Amino acid sequence: MRLTAFTDVSLRLVMRLAVAREGELFTTRTVAGMLAVPYTHMAKVVARLSELGLVEARRGRGGGLLLTEAGRRSSVGAIVRELEGDGDLAGCEDDPPCPLRAACNLRGALARAREAFYASLDEVTVESLVASPTRQVLTVLRQDGSAATSPAEQG
């Protein structure tokens, strides 16, 4: 199973916001640059995560993006489940629909596999995603999507 690009970007955004210092707010444009994502795509991600109550988008001077307490406490499984939904993994109801759908065992097997995938992600917290060494890389991302070089790496 492969996550949609939307879910991938959403998780990256949650991870970056999870390591923001107290009072550190980023604009949508800034995090889009940091995470090497087109601004328009990031704007849609921010809107959806705001709808879900995971991200707060403060407008105006001094505004920016903030991971909410619900976002911090959320499991990766809950986030992915919400963003990916529970649609068919195979094209059972595509146009034209699969001729095997009335007597197919694959659809049920795929649904069980998807739920097992989500269940394994339910055990992963946002906080565990940003543990070291990931935390250090996230905190030094620059607006162009590259990581700043640490003094240890320069010498």
CSV table of C-alpha atoms in Angstrom, one decimal:
chain,number,residue,atom,x,y,z
A,1,MET,CA,0.0,0.0,0.0
A,2,ARG,CA,1.3,3.4,-0.9
A,3,LEU,CA,0.2,6.6,0.8
A,4,THR,CA,-1.1,9.4,-1.3
A,5,ALA,CA,1.2,12.4,-1.8
A,6,PHE,CA,-1.4,14.4,0.2
A,7,THR,CA,-1.0,12.1,3.2
A,8,ASP,CA,2.8,12.1,2.9
A,9,VAL,CA,3.0,15.9,2.8
A,10,SER,CA,0.5,16.0,5.8
A,11,LEU,CA,2.7,13.8,7.9
A,12,ARG,CA,5.8,15.8,7.0
A,13,LEU,CA,4.1,19.0,8.0
A,14,VAL,CA,2.9,17.5,11.3
A,15,MET,CA,6.5,16.3,12.0
A,16,ARG,CA,8.0,19.7,11.2
A,17,LEU,CA,5.5,21.6,13.4
A,18,ALA,CA,6.1,19.0,16.2
A,19,VAL,CA,9.7,20.2,16.6
A,20,ALA,CA,9.0,23.9,16.4
A,21,ARG,CA,10.4,25.8,19.4
A,22,GLU,CA,8.0,27.6,21.7
A,23,GLY,CA,6.5,30.6,19.9
A,24,GLU,CA,8.1,29.6,16.5
A,25,LEU,CA,5.4,29.9,13.8
A,26,PHE,CA,5.9,29.3,10.1
A,27,THR,CA,3.9,30.5,7.2
A,28,THR,CA,2.4,28.0,4.7
A,29,ARG,CA,4.9,29.3,2.1
A,30,THR,CA,7.9,28.8,4.4
A,31,VAL,CA,7.0,25.2,5.3
A,32,ALA,CA,6.3,24.4,1.7
A,33,GLY,CA,9.8,25.5,0.9
A,34,MET,CA,11.3,23.6,3.8
A,35,LEU,CA,9.5,20.4,2.8
A,36,ALA,CA,10.1,20.8,-0.9
A,37,VAL,CA,6.3,20.9,-1.8
A,38,PRO,CA,4.5,23.3,-4.1
A,39,TYR,CA,2.8,26.1,-2.1
A,40,THR,CA,-0.7,25.3,-3.5
A,41,HIS,CA,-0.4,21.7,-2.4
A,42,MET,CA,0.8,22.8,1.1
A,43,ALA,CA,-2.1,25.2,1.3
A,44,LYS,CA,-4.6,22.4,0.8
A,45,VAL,CA,-2.8,20.2,3.4
A,46,VAL,CA,-2.9,23.1,5.9
A,47,ALA,CA,-6.6,23.6,5.2
A,48,ARG,CA,-7.4,19.9,5.7
A,49,LEU,CA,-5.3,19.5,8.9
A,50,SER,CA,-7.0,22.6,10.2
A,51,GLU,CA,-10.4,21.1,9.6
A,52,LEU,CA,-9.3,18.0,11.5
A,53,GLY,CA,-8.1,20.2,14.4
A,54,LEU,CA,-4.5,19.0,14.1
A,55,VAL,CA,-3.0,22.3,13.0
A,56,GLU,CA,-4.0,25.8,13.9
A,57,ALA,CA,-3.5,28.4,11.2
A,58,ARG,CA,-3.2,31.9,12.7
A,59,ARG,CA,-3.8,34.7,10.3
A,60,GLY,CA,-2.4,38.2,10.1
A,61,ARG,CA,0.7,39.8,11.5
A,62,GLY,CA,2.5,37.4,13.9
A,63,GLY,CA,0.4,34.6,12.5
A,64,GLY,CA,1.6,31.2,11.3
A,65,LEU,CA,1.1,27.5,11.7
A,66,LEU,CA,1.0,25.7,15.0
A,67,LEU,CA,0.5,22.0,15.9
A,68,THR,CA,-2.4,21.7,18.2
A,69,GLU,CA,-2.4,19.6,21.4
A,70,ALA,CA,-4.7,17.1,19.5
A,71,GLY,CA,-2.1,17.0,16.7
A,72,ARG,CA,0.6,16.2,19.2
A,73,ARG,CA,-1.4,13.4,20.9
A,74,SER,CA,-2.6,11.9,17.7
A,75,SER,CA,-1.4,8.6,16.5
A,76,VAL,CA,0.0,8.3,13.0
A,77,GLY,CA,-2.7,5.6,12.3
A,78,ALA,CA,-5.5,8.0,13.2
A,79,ILE,CA,-4.0,10.7,10.9
A,80,VAL,CA,-3.5,8.3,8.0
A,81,ARG,CA,-6.9,6.7,8.4
A,82,GLU,CA,-8.6,10.1,8.4
A,83,LEU,CA,-6.7,11.3,5.3
A,84,GLU,CA,-6.7,8.1,3.3
A,85,GLY,CA,-10.2,7.0,4.1
A,86,ASP,CA,-11.5,3.4,3.7
A,87,GLY,CA,-12.2,3.2,0.0
A,88,ASP,CA,-11.4,0.1,-2.0
A,89,LEU,CA,-7.8,-0.6,-2.6
A,90,ALA,CA,-8.7,-2.4,-5.8
A,91,GLY,CA,-10.8,-1.0,-8.6
A,92,CYS,CA,-13.9,-3.0,-7.7
A,93,GLU,CA,-16.4,-0.2,-8.4
A,94,ASP,CA,-14.4,1.5,-11.2
A,95,ASP,CA,-16.1,2.3,-14.5
A,96,PRO,CA,-16.6,-0.3,-15.7
A,97,PRO,CA,-16.9,-2.3,-12.5
A,98,CYS,CA,-14.9,-5.5,-12.0
A,99,PRO,CA,-17.0,-8.4,-13.2
A,100,LEU,CA,-15.7,-10.5,-10.2
A,101,ARG,CA,-16.9,-8.1,-7.5
A,102,ALA,CA,-20.1,-10.2,-6.6
A,103,ALA,CA,-18.0,-13.3,-5.7
A,104,CYS,CA,-14.5,-12.0,-5.1
A,105,ASN,CA,-12.5,-12.7,-2.0
A,106,LEU,CA,-9.8,-10.2,-2.8
A,107,ARG,CA,-11.8,-7.1,-1.7
A,108,GLY,CA,-12.2,-8.5,1.9
A,109,ALA,CA,-8.6,-9.6,2.1
A,110,LEU,CA,-7.4,-6.1,1.0
A,111,ALA,CA,-9.8,-4.5,3.5
A,112,ARG,CA,-8.3,-6.6,6.3
A,113,ALA,CA,-4.8,-5.8,5.2
A,114,ARG,CA,-5.5,-2.1,5.1
A,115,GLU,CA,-6.9,-2.3,8.7
A,116,ALA,CA,-3.8,-4.2,9.9
A,117,PHE,CA,-1.7,-1.5,8.3
A,118,TYR,CA,-3.6,1.2,10.1
A,119,ALA,CA,-3.5,-0.7,13.4
A,120,SER,CA,0.3,-0.9,13.2
A,121,LEU,CA,0.4,2.8,12.7
A,122,ASP,CA,-1.9,3.4,15.6
A,123,GLU,CA,1.0,2.4,17.8
A,124,VAL,CA,3.2,5.2,16.4
A,125,THR,CA,2.9,8.6,17.9
A,126,VAL,CA,3.7,11.9,16.3
A,127,GLU,CA,6.3,12.4,19.1
A,128,SER,CA,8.0,9.1,18.3
A,129,LEU,CA,8.2,10.2,14.6
A,130,VAL,CA,10.3,13.2,15.6
A,131,ALA,CA,12.7,11.5,18.0
A,132,SER,CA,16.4,11.7,17.2
A,133,PRO,CA,18.0,11.7,14.7
A,134,THR,CA,14.9,13.0,12.8
A,135,ARG,CA,14.4,15.9,15.2
A,136,GLN,CA,17.8,17.4,14.3
A,137,VAL,CA,17.2,17.1,10.6
A,138,LEU,CA,13.7,18.7,10.9
A,139,THR,CA,14.9,21.6,13.0
A,140,VAL,CA,17.6,22.6,10.5
A,141,LEU,CA,15.5,22.5,7.3
A,142,ARG,CA,15.9,25.6,5.3
A,143,GLN,CA,13.3,27.3,3.1
A,144,ASP,CA,14.8,25.7,0.0
A,145,GLY,CA,14.1,22.2,1.3
A,146,SER,CA,17.8,21.4,2.2
A,147,ALA,CA,19.2,20.9,5.6
A,148,ALA,CA,21.6,23.5,7.0
A,149,THR,CA,25.0,22.1,7.6
A,150,SER,CA,25.9,21.7,11.2
A,151,PRO,CA,29.3,23.0,12.5
A,152,ALA,CA,30.3,19.4,13.1
A,153,GLU,CA,29.7,18.5,9.4
A,154,GLN,CA,31.6,21.6,8.2
A,155,GLY,CA,34.8,20.9,10.1
